[in-house]
Amino acid sequence: MTSIGIIGSEGRMGVALAAAISEAGQRSCGVDKGGNVAKLAADADVIVDFSSPAALEATLDACTAAGTPIVIGTTGLEERHHYLIDDAARDIAVLQTGNTSLGVTLLAHLVREAAARLDADWDIEVVEMHHRMKVDAPSGTALLLGQAAAEGRGIDLATCSERGRDGVTGARGHGKIGFASLRGGTIAGDHDVIFAGPEEMITLSHRAENRMIFARGAVRAARWLIGQKPGRYTMPQVLGLSEQR
């Protein structure tokens, strides 16, 4: 039986993860703020972290010291967090993603394929809506989908995106990838990637009905990650999908 450690086990995602781990017939253990992360990393076969960017460095240090692989689903990461992840991945297996849903993973693959085949005359807009309590925008999933579109086009998302339009912004930039974020209610996560071309439009969509989809995907990723060599891994690899890097 695999032992899966949960960072933030009493939070909404932590509770969902514990349920998904039990559903899969595996054993869970966990800590919350102030808990002994080092002991958890030493006792578990793999760690899953959906907690907060502020807690990530300590968790990575504990996992590296224990030689324990980790799945990181925390969103709102900054550039320095990715440096920390890259550093840890020299010693342990790390899977970091903006979304652990298997459906979103496949959606990103389809977005990448569509963007590669539709030229810049097709405008790309990523629209996401989440519950009123979400603190970061665009969502990690929106950024994941935007990155997939950018990879398909062979462009740099950081320099080719438009966000937060307000007032007289001027015409939409040719070839840019746009983002729009909506907040309200208790929505677990809705995402649309719109390809708007001359006189036609394609929309690729995903609707999250319950956060259990993220928990189940994370459990599948965690079990897959056990035994992998040190390095940085992605959800498409869990599903056996080819991915541009």
XYZ file of N, CA and C in Angstrom:
735
model
N 0.842 -1.200 0.000
C 0.000 0.000 0.000
C 0.877 1.249 0.000
N 0.610 2.159 -0.913
C 1.372 3.397 -1.019
C 0.934 4.397 0.041
N 1.903 5.061 0.662
C 1.619 6.109 1.640
C 1.828 7.462 0.975
N 0.751 8.233 0.868
C 0.794 9.529 0.198
C 0.627 10.632 1.240
N 1.647 11.480 1.373
C 1.619 12.571 2.334
C 0.961 13.807 1.761
N 0.145 14.471 2.564
C -0.601 15.656 2.122
C -0.129 16.874 2.900
N 0.330 17.898 2.188
C 0.636 19.180 2.807
C -0.653 19.999 2.824
N -1.080 20.443 4.010
C -2.351 21.151 4.113
C -3.520 20.181 4.156
N -3.411 19.155 4.994
C -4.388 18.063 4.973
C -5.781 18.470 5.464
N -5.886 19.582 6.186
C -7.197 20.001 6.694
C -7.879 21.040 5.807
N -7.206 21.472 4.740
C -7.801 22.411 3.798
C -8.774 21.711 2.857
N -9.435 22.489 2.004
C -10.422 21.907 1.090
C -9.805 20.853 0.182
N -8.650 21.176 -0.402
C -8.009 20.197 -1.272
C -7.428 19.047 -0.473
N -6.946 19.339 0.737
C -6.408 18.278 1.576
C -7.448 17.226 1.903
N -8.656 17.663 2.235
C -9.754 16.739 2.530
C -10.123 15.932 1.287
N -10.165 16.616 0.136
C -10.479 15.919 -1.120
C -9.402 14.894 -1.457
N -8.141 15.250 -1.223
C -7.046 14.325 -1.491
C -7.144 13.082 -0.611
N -7.436 13.287 0.670
C -7.565 12.144 1.573
C -8.672 11.201 1.094
N -9.778 11.775 0.621
C -10.881 10.961 0.107
C -10.461 10.204 -1.154
N -9.736 10.885 -2.040
C -9.307 10.246 -3.289
C -8.277 9.146 -3.023
N -7.408 9.371 -2.053
C -6.404 8.360 -1.693
C -7.088 7.121 -1.132
N -8.078 7.326 -0.249
C -8.842 6.202 0.305
C -9.609 5.480 -0.798
N -10.180 6.241 -1.705
C -10.926 5.681 -2.836
C -10.042 4.779 -3.684
N -8.744 5.162 -3.792
C -7.793 4.388 -4.593
C -7.193 3.219 -3.815
N -7.614 3.050 -2.546
C -7.127 1.931 -1.759
C -5.734 2.135 -1.199
N -5.304 3.407 -1.065
C -3.979 3.718 -0.556
C -4.096 4.396 0.817
N -2.976 4.674 1.440
C -2.945 5.258 2.778
C -2.504 6.717 2.711
N -3.170 7.578 3.462
C -2.790 8.996 3.504
C -2.272 9.374 4.881
N -1.415 10.385 4.890
C -0.938 11.003 6.117
C -0.740 12.469 5.780
N -0.722 13.347 6.758
C -0.651 14.757 6.394
C -0.241 15.661 7.527
N 0.074 16.900 7.170
C 0.387 17.950 8.136
C -0.297 19.240 7.685
N -0.446 20.142 8.639
C -0.939 21.483 8.339
C 0.074 22.494 8.849
N -0.263 23.758 8.820
C 0.645 24.818 9.215
C 1.191 24.549 10.614
N 2.517 24.585 10.729
C 3.163 24.322 12.002
C 3.493 22.866 12.240
N 3.069 21.985 11.335
C 3.326 20.555 11.486
C 4.740 20.182 11.077
N 5.112 18.960 11.350
C 6.465 18.470 11.081
C 6.553 17.941 9.646
N 6.901 18.826 8.739
C 6.980 18.464 7.323
C 8.103 17.467 7.079
N 9.219 17.624 7.790
C 10.364 16.731 7.603
C 9.982 15.289 7.944
N 9.229 15.098 9.032
C 8.807 13.751 9.419
C 7.837 13.180 8.399
N 6.915 14.022 7.912
C 5.967 13.561 6.901
C 6.702 13.096 5.651
N 7.683 13.877 5.193
C 8.447 13.522 3.995
C 9.222 12.228 4.199
N 9.712 12.018 5.418
C 10.465 10.795 5.709
C 9.558 9.576 5.777
N 8.318 9.762 6.240
C 7.397 8.636 6.418
C 6.631 8.258 5.149
N 6.425 9.225 4.247
C 5.589 8.995 3.060
C 6.404 8.486 1.875
N 5.724 7.798 0.961
C 6.356 7.362 -0.286
C 6.406 8.498 -1.302
N 5.455 9.426 -1.193
C 5.364 10.569 -2.098
C 4.553 11.646 -1.397
N 4.850 12.909 -1.713
C 4.153 14.049 -1.115
C 3.301 14.736 -2.183
N 2.127 15.228 -1.778
C 1.291 16.058 -2.648
C 1.073 17.391 -1.933
N 1.355 18.490 -2.629
C 1.261 19.825 -2.024
C 0.363 20.733 -2.849
N -0.776 21.103 -2.269
C -1.676 22.085 -2.867
C -1.815 23.294 -1.929
N -0.857 23.491 -1.037
C -1.045 24.466 0.037
C -0.876 25.912 -0.403
N 0.335 26.453 -0.299
C 0.557 27.857 -0.652
C 1.988 28.054 -1.112
N 2.238 29.055 -1.953
C 3.614 29.322 -2.394
C 4.565 29.571 -1.227
N 4.071 30.203 -0.156
C 4.929 30.532 0.981
C 5.483 29.284 1.665
N 4.748 28.181 1.589
C 5.176 26.953 2.261
C 6.055 26.067 1.386
N 6.170 26.390 0.112
C 6.798 25.468 -0.835
C 8.274 25.236 -0.553
N 9.015 26.282 -0.222
C 10.460 26.116 -0.037
C 10.773 25.108 1.066
N 10.088 25.228 2.204
C 10.322 24.296 3.309
C 9.940 22.874 2.919
N 8.867 22.733 2.150
C 8.431 21.402 1.725
C 9.451 20.777 0.779
N 9.955 21.566 -0.157
C 10.967 21.052 -1.082
C 12.233 20.652 -0.337
N 12.638 21.451 0.656
C 13.827 21.113 1.451
C 13.634 19.783 2.168
N 12.438 19.585 2.741
C 12.155 18.343 3.467
C 12.144 17.143 2.533
N 11.532 17.304 1.368
C 11.469 16.206 0.401
C 12.854 15.859 -0.136
N 13.657 16.874 -0.397
C 15.013 16.642 -0.896
C 15.843 15.898 0.141
N 15.740 16.320 1.393
C 16.500 15.668 2.466
C 16.087 14.212 2.636
N 14.795 13.935 2.459
C 14.289 12.568 2.637
C 14.344 11.733 1.373
N 14.620 12.373 0.236
C 14.618 11.659 -1.039
C 13.226 11.260 -1.489
N 12.224 12.062 -1.111
C 10.823 11.743 -1.392
C 10.299 12.545 -2.574
N 9.720 11.905 -3.573
C 9.170 12.644 -4.719
C 7.976 13.489 -4.298
N 7.673 14.523 -5.089
C 6.595 15.438 -4.728
C 5.804 15.881 -5.949
N 4.483 15.928 -5.784
C 3.566 16.497 -6.772
C 3.155 17.869 -6.255
N 3.389 18.909 -7.062
C 3.075 20.279 -6.663
C 1.919 20.789 -7.508
N 0.770 21.014 -6.854
C -0.389 21.569 -7.545
C -0.687 22.988 -7.103
N 0.165 23.542 -6.253
C -0.020 24.910 -5.759
C 0.061 25.907 -6.912
N -0.881 26.842 -6.964
C -0.850 27.876 -7.998
C -0.359 29.193 -7.408
N -0.177 30.193 -8.277
C 0.332 31.480 -7.833
C 1.838 31.480 -7.640
N 2.535 30.505 -8.224
C 3.987 30.432 -8.092
C 4.657 31.562 -8.859
N 5.762 32.057 -8.305
C 6.560 33.097 -8.951
C 7.819 32.469 -9.541
N 8.595 33.291 -10.244
C 9.788 32.772 -10.913
C 10.744 32.112 -9.930
N 10.880 32.696 -8.744
C 11.823 32.135 -7.768
C 11.395 30.739 -7.318
N 10.087 30.477 -7.285
C 9.622 29.148 -6.910
C 10.046 28.115 -7.948
N 10.030 28.516 -9.214
C 10.441 27.580 -10.259
C 11.950 27.306 -10.199
N 12.720 28.286 -9.769
C 14.145 28.040 -9.540
C 14.332 27.008 -8.426
N 13.540 27.147 -7.363
C 13.607 26.193 -6.260
C 13.210 24.798 -6.716
N 12.173 24.719 -7.549
C 11.725 23.423 -8.069
C 12.806 22.800 -8.947
N 13.401 23.607 -9.813
C 14.482 23.102 -10.677
C 15.641 22.565 -9.843
N 15.965 23.281 -8.755
C 17.063 22.863 -7.884
C 16.742 21.530 -7.207
N 15.509 21.406 -6.697
C 15.102 20.155 -6.040
C 15.082 18.993 -7.016
N 14.714 19.268 -8.269
C 14.584 18.216 -9.284
C 15.931 17.597 -9.667
N 17.024 18.189 -9.207
C 18.334 17.557 -9.412
C 18.505 16.328 -8.521
N 17.719 16.292 -7.421
C 17.879 15.222 -6.440
C 16.659 14.310 -6.307
N 15.472 14.831 -6.620
C 14.249 14.038 -6.473
C 13.346 14.232 -7.691
N 12.373 13.350 -7.833
C 11.379 13.503 -8.897
C 10.337 14.522 -8.454
N 10.097 15.529 -9.307
C 9.129 16.591 -9.001
C 8.170 16.739 -10.170
N 6.875 16.671 -9.890
C 5.870 16.955 -10.909
C 5.135 18.216 -10.484
N 5.300 19.276 -11.279
C 4.629 20.549 -10.980
C 3.666 20.869 -12.108
N 2.452 21.265 -11.748
C 1.451 21.577 -12.750
C 0.464 22.596 -12.214
N -0.140 23.341 -13.117
C -1.186 24.274 -12.731
C -2.535 23.605 -12.574
N -2.630 22.322 -12.950
C -3.902 21.614 -12.844
C -3.651 20.117 -12.941
N -4.145 19.359 -11.980
C -3.944 17.908 -11.986
C -5.103 17.143 -12.620
N -6.118 17.842 -13.101
C -7.240 17.179 -13.757
C -6.777 16.461 -15.020
N -7.211 15.231 -15.198
C -6.861 14.483 -16.399
C -7.511 15.120 -17.630
N -8.739 15.655 -17.447
C -9.421 16.321 -18.557
C -8.707 17.578 -19.001
N -8.232 18.380 -18.042
C -7.491 19.604 -18.386
C -6.167 19.251 -19.057
N -5.534 18.189 -18.599
C -4.279 17.751 -19.221
C -4.490 17.444 -20.695
N -5.574 16.731 -20.999
C -5.884 16.432 -22.401
C -6.280 17.705 -23.147
N -7.026 18.608 -22.477
C -7.404 19.874 -23.109
C -6.171 20.669 -23.521
N -5.172 20.755 -22.655
C -3.951 21.488 -22.986
C -3.274 20.889 -24.217
N -3.298 19.572 -24.319
C -2.733 18.895 -25.490
C -3.481 19.314 -26.758
N -4.811 19.375 -26.685
C -5.624 19.768 -27.845
C -5.401 21.241 -28.196
N -5.258 22.088 -27.173
C -4.988 23.516 -27.410
C -3.662 23.701 -28.126
N -2.650 22.971 -27.688
C -1.335 23.060 -28.323
C -1.422 22.640 -29.797
N -2.150 21.564 -30.038
C -2.294 21.075 -31.414
C -3.052 22.077 -32.281
N -4.128 22.660 -31.748
C -4.910 23.632 -32.523
C -4.095 24.877 -32.822
N -3.367 25.373 -31.811
C -2.569 26.587 -32.001
C -1.466 26.380 -33.035
N -0.942 25.170 -33.108
C 0.118 24.878 -34.066
C -0.392 24.872 -35.501
N -1.691 24.642 -35.664
C -2.257 24.493 -37.009
C -3.054 25.698 -37.476
N -3.382 26.593 -36.564
C -4.118 27.810 -36.923
C -3.183 29.004 -36.779
N -3.027 29.779 -37.837
C -2.035 30.857 -37.800
C -2.521 32.048 -36.974
N -1.711 33.106 -36.959
C -1.974 34.262 -36.094
C -3.210 35.062 -36.490
N -3.830 34.741 -37.626
C -5.113 35.359 -37.968
C -6.231 34.839 -37.068
N -5.944 33.766 -36.343
C -6.882 33.230 -35.358
C -6.471 33.764 -33.990
N -7.265 34.660 -33.443
C -6.981 35.214 -32.122
C -7.288 34.171 -31.047
N -6.432 34.109 -30.037
C -6.605 33.150 -28.943
C -6.941 33.903 -27.661
N -8.068 33.524 -27.037
C -8.476 34.101 -25.763
C -8.722 32.975 -24.760
N -8.152 33.111 -23.574
C -8.353 32.140 -22.495
C -9.254 32.791 -21.448
N -10.419 32.208 -21.223
C -11.398 32.756 -20.277
C -11.587 31.752 -19.142
N -11.444 32.222 -17.898
C -11.617 31.323 -16.760
C -12.515 31.946 -15.711
N -13.276 31.090 -14.996
C -14.102 31.552 -13.884
C -13.943 30.603 -12.711
N -13.743 31.189 -11.510
C -13.592 30.421 -10.287
C -14.434 31.017 -9.163
N -14.505 30.297 -8.069
C -15.232 30.726 -6.879
C -14.696 32.057 -6.341
N -15.511 32.710 -5.569
C -15.188 34.060 -5.085
C -13.974 34.105 -4.161
N -13.567 32.959 -3.598
C -12.467 32.937 -2.636
C -11.094 32.795 -3.280
N -11.034 32.527 -4.561
C -9.731 32.338 -5.224
C -8.958 33.642 -5.229
N -7.662 33.573 -4.870
C -6.891 34.806 -4.667
C -5.969 35.164 -5.831
N -5.673 34.227 -6.736
C -4.747 34.522 -7.826
C -5.472 34.545 -9.167
N -4.991 35.406 -10.062
C -5.570 35.513 -11.405
C -4.483 35.982 -12.378
N -4.450 35.442 -13.594
C -5.259 34.332 -14.076
C -4.972 33.051 -13.272
N -5.863 32.118 -13.345
C -5.677 30.855 -12.631
C -4.473 30.102 -13.183
N -3.958 29.196 -12.364
C -2.849 28.369 -12.833
C -3.222 27.571 -14.068
N -4.469 27.143 -14.129
C -4.939 26.389 -15.295
C -4.982 27.265 -16.538
N -5.456 28.513 -16.380
C -5.484 29.439 -17.517
C -4.086 29.663 -18.057
N -3.128 29.832 -17.155
C -1.744 30.033 -17.584
C -1.191 28.776 -18.250
N -1.561 27.615 -17.720
C -1.151 26.347 -18.327
C -1.678 26.249 -19.758
N -2.945 26.615 -19.945
C -3.549 26.563 -21.282
C -2.944 27.622 -22.199
N -2.678 28.809 -21.653
C -2.030 29.844 -22.442
C -0.634 29.426 -22.870
N 0.083 28.764 -21.967
C 1.426 28.285 -22.297
C 1.364 27.219 -23.385
N 0.361 26.357 -23.316
C 0.190 25.335 -24.360
C -0.051 25.987 -25.712
N -0.884 27.039 -25.732
C -1.143 27.753 -26.987
C 0.130 28.429 -27.498
N 0.890 29.024 -26.591
C 2.133 29.688 -26.987
C 3.141 28.695 -27.557
N 3.232 27.513 -26.932
C 4.137 26.488 -27.444
C 3.710 26.029 -28.827
N 2.395 25.897 -29.026
C 1.902 25.509 -30.349
C 2.248 26.531 -31.413
N 2.208 27.805 -31.030
C 2.534 28.890 -31.965
C 4.044 29.151 -32.071
N 4.802 28.615 -31.128
C 6.239 28.874 -31.110
C 6.574 30.286 -30.682
N 5.796 30.825 -29.707
C 6.025 32.178 -29.217
C 6.222 32.155 -27.708
N 6.702 33.276 -27.161
C 6.929 33.407 -25.730
C 5.695 34.016 -25.085
N 5.057 33.272 -24.170
C 3.819 33.742 -23.557
C 4.027 35.041 -22.784
N 5.162 35.175 -22.107
C 5.407 36.350 -21.269
C 5.373 37.650 -22.062
N 5.810 37.607 -23.294
C 5.864 38.824 -24.117
C 4.732 38.903 -25.135
N 3.928 37.842 -25.215
C 2.870 37.804 -26.236
C 1.492 37.573 -25.630
N 1.248 38.129 -24.430
C -0.062 37.974 -23.809
C -0.654 39.327 -23.466
N -1.980 39.364 -23.369
C -2.712 40.569 -22.977
C -3.613 40.218 -21.804
N -3.567 41.048 -20.744
C -4.375 40.787 -19.548
C -4.980 42.095 -19.035
N -6.051 41.955 -18.276
C -6.622 43.082 -17.561
C -6.996 44.264 -18.423
N -7.662 44.035 -19.527
C -8.063 45.152 -20.392
C -9.089 46.030 -19.679
N -8.882 47.341 -19.755
C -9.805 48.281 -19.125
C -9.619 49.643 -19.781
N -10.707 50.316 -20.056
C -10.610 51.632 -20.670
C -10.294 51.547 -22.149
N -9.732 52.600 -22.681
C -9.377 52.656 -24.108
C -8.023 51.975 -24.272
N -8.059 50.713 -24.652
C -6.830 49.923 -24.730
C -6.226 49.874 -26.132
N -6.984 50.343 -27.115
C -6.517 50.203 -28.490
C -6.879 48.832 -29.027
N -6.574 48.605 -30.278
C -6.927 47.336 -30.928
C -6.154 46.174 -30.308
N -6.731 45.013 -30.401
C -6.074 43.801 -29.909
C -4.775 43.570 -30.671
N -3.720 43.202 -29.953
C -2.440 42.941 -30.598
C -2.486 41.714 -31.474
N -1.965 41.819 -32.690
C -1.963 40.690 -33.619
C -1.090 39.568 -33.061
N -1.647 38.375 -32.990
C -0.889 37.224 -32.530
C -0.779 37.099 -31.020
N -1.419 37.987 -30.275
C -1.353 37.932 -28.817
C -2.307 36.860 -28.275
N -2.017 36.398 -27.059
C -2.899 35.476 -26.349
C -3.535 36.253 -25.207
N -4.854 36.373 -25.218
C -5.562 37.160 -24.230
C -6.067 36.313 -23.069
N -6.175 36.949 -21.896
C -6.685 36.286 -20.699
C -7.798 37.117 -20.081
N -8.848 36.460 -19.619
C -9.925 37.122 -18.879
C -10.272 36.249 -17.681
N -10.369 36.878 -16.500
C -10.644 36.150 -15.261
C -11.942 36.634 -14.633
N -12.823 35.694 -14.318
C -14.105 35.982 -13.678
C -14.130 35.290 -12.319
N -14.770 35.937 -11.330
C -14.846 35.376 -9.987
C -16.273 35.497 -9.455
N -16.754 34.433 -8.792
C -18.067 34.494 -8.186
C -18.586 33.135 -7.788
N -19.463 33.121 -6.796
C -20.125 31.895 -6.391
C -19.178 30.839 -5.864
N -19.483 29.593 -6.164
C -18.709 28.452 -5.654
C -18.139 27.599 -6.786
N -17.940 28.199 -7.933
C -17.488 27.458 -9.120
C -16.105 26.867 -8.899
N -15.966 25.562 -9.118
C -14.693 24.879 -8.913
C -13.672 25.252 -9.974
N -14.143 25.572 -11.182
C -13.222 25.975 -12.247
C -13.789 25.726 -13.625
N -14.034 26.797 -14.373
C -14.475 26.710 -15.771
C -13.420 27.374 -16.643
N -13.054 26.718 -17.741
C -12.040 27.272 -18.648
C -12.465 27.098 -20.103
N -12.346 28.173 -20.867
C -12.597 28.158 -22.307
C -11.380 28.717 -23.021
N -10.940 28.037 -24.052
C -9.907 28.577 -24.935
C -10.574 28.825 -26.283
N -10.664 30.096 -26.646
C -11.382 30.510 -27.848
C -10.376 30.814 -28.963
N -10.582 30.185 -30.098
C -9.828 30.500 -31.312
C -10.795 31.241 -32.232
N -10.623 32.561 -32.329
C -11.529 33.401 -33.109
C -10.869 33.780 -34.430
N -11.321 33.155 -35.500
C -10.734 33.406 -36.810
C -11.631 34.274 -37.668
N -11.244 34.517 -38.904
C -12.077 35.290 -39.826
C -13.407 34.581 -40.082
N -14.471 35.103 -39.515
C -15.836 34.633 -39.736
C -16.110 33.216 -39.225
N -15.276 32.736 -38.294
C -15.549 31.453 -37.644
C -14.825 31.391 -36.300
N -15.275 30.508 -35.439
C -14.719 30.428 -34.098
C -14.772 28.990 -33.583
N -13.719 28.611 -32.875
C -13.642 27.302 -32.222
C -13.445 27.554 -30.732
N -14.197 26.832 -29.895
C -14.025 26.932 -28.453
C -13.749 25.553 -27.870
N -12.642 25.437 -27.171
C -12.289 24.211 -26.450
C -12.517 24.480 -24.968
N -13.299 23.647 -24.307
C -13.757 23.954 -22.952
C -13.565 22.799 -21.977
N -13.477 23.182 -20.704
C -13.470 22.205 -19.618
C -14.265 22.773 -18.459
N -15.121 21.951 -17.855
C -15.910 22.346 -16.698
C -15.589 21.415 -15.536
N -15.137 21.990 -14.446
C -14.869 21.214 -13.238
C -16.114 21.248 -12.358
N -16.730 20.105 -12.121
C -17.952 20.039 -11.325
C -17.661 19.856 -9.842
N -16.465 19.352 -9.528
C -16.115 19.090 -8.138
C -14.598 19.004 -8.040
N -14.011 19.500 -6.945
C -12.553 19.474 -6.814
C -12.001 18.061 -6.680
N -12.866 17.052 -6.570
C -12.388 15.671 -6.540
C -11.677 15.293 -7.823
N -11.994 15.953 -8.938
C -11.292 15.629 -10.187
C -9.814 15.976 -10.076
N -9.497 17.056 -9.359
C -8.105 17.448 -9.168
C -7.421 16.487 -8.204
N -8.158 16.069 -7.165
C -7.604 15.139 -6.194
C -7.296 13.785 -6.840
N -8.234 13.276 -7.629
C -8.011 11.976 -8.276
C -6.832 12.041 -9.251
N -6.738 13.131 -9.995
C -5.611 13.290 -10.913
C -4.293 13.374 -10.170
N -4.291 14.064 -9.024
C -3.074 14.189 -8.226
C -2.637 12.842 -7.663
N -3.605 12.028 -7.256
C -3.278 10.696 -6.743
C -2.686 9.835 -7.850
N -3.273 9.907 -9.034
C -2.709 9.142 -10.158
C -1.292 9.614 -10.457
N -1.073 10.943 -10.444
C 0.261 11.489 -10.698
C 1.243 11.058 -9.615
N 0.795 11.070 -8.365
C 1.669 10.707 -7.252
C 2.119 9.252 -7.362
N 1.190 8.364 -7.672
C 1.535 6.945 -7.787
C 2.468 6.707 -8.980
N 2.268 7.473 -10.060
C 3.137 7.361 -11.227
C 4.542 7.859 -10.919
N 4.637 8.893 -10.078
C 5.920 9.548 -9.816
C 6.857 8.688 -8.977
N 6.285 7.810 -8.168
C 7.121 6.940 -7.327
C 8.008 6.058 -8.209
N 9.286 6.072 -7.943
C 10.225 5.266 -8.716
C 10.824 5.963 -9.923
N 10.310 7.161 -10.251
C 10.907 7.914 -11.364
C 12.264 8.484 -10.939
N 13.142 8.654 -11.885
C 14.449 9.234 -11.614
C 14.302 10.717 -11.254
N 15.295 11.283 -10.566
C 15.234 12.725 -10.291
C 15.039 13.515 -11.577
N 14.218 14.547 -11.504
C 13.925 15.357 -12.681
C 12.595 16.057 -12.502
N 12.268 16.871 -13.477
C 11.015 17.625 -13.435
C 10.041 17.003 -14.432
N 8.862 16.630 -13.961
C 7.888 15.923 -14.774
C 6.583 16.722 -14.893
N 5.728 16.290 -15.827
C 4.485 17.004 -16.111
C 3.315 16.021 -16.208
N 2.100 16.546 -16.117
C 0.908 15.707 -16.221
C 0.784 14.987 -17.568
N 1.126 15.614 -18.701
C 1.043 14.870 -19.960
C 1.866 13.583 -19.952
N 2.976 13.582 -19.240
C 3.781 12.367 -19.152
C 3.032 11.270 -18.395
N 2.237 11.659 -17.401
C 1.437 10.690 -16.656
C 0.450 9.992 -17.584
N -0.101 10.748 -18.561
C -1.071 10.188 -19.514
C -0.408 9.623 -20.761
N 0.914 9.721 -20.842
C 1.619 9.193 -22.012
C 1.448 10.043 -23.256
N 1.205 11.340 -23.060
C 1.046 12.265 -24.196
C 2.376 12.892 -24.552
N 2.610 13.089 -25.856
C 3.815 13.820 -26.271
C 3.608 15.263 -25.905
N 4.692 15.977 -25.586
C 4.585 17.362 -25.143
C 5.775 18.156 -25.643
N 5.523 19.342 -26.156
C 6.600 20.252 -26.514
C 7.121 20.886 -25.252
N 8.430 21.026 -25.113
C 9.047 21.635 -23.946
C 9.929 22.785 -24.373
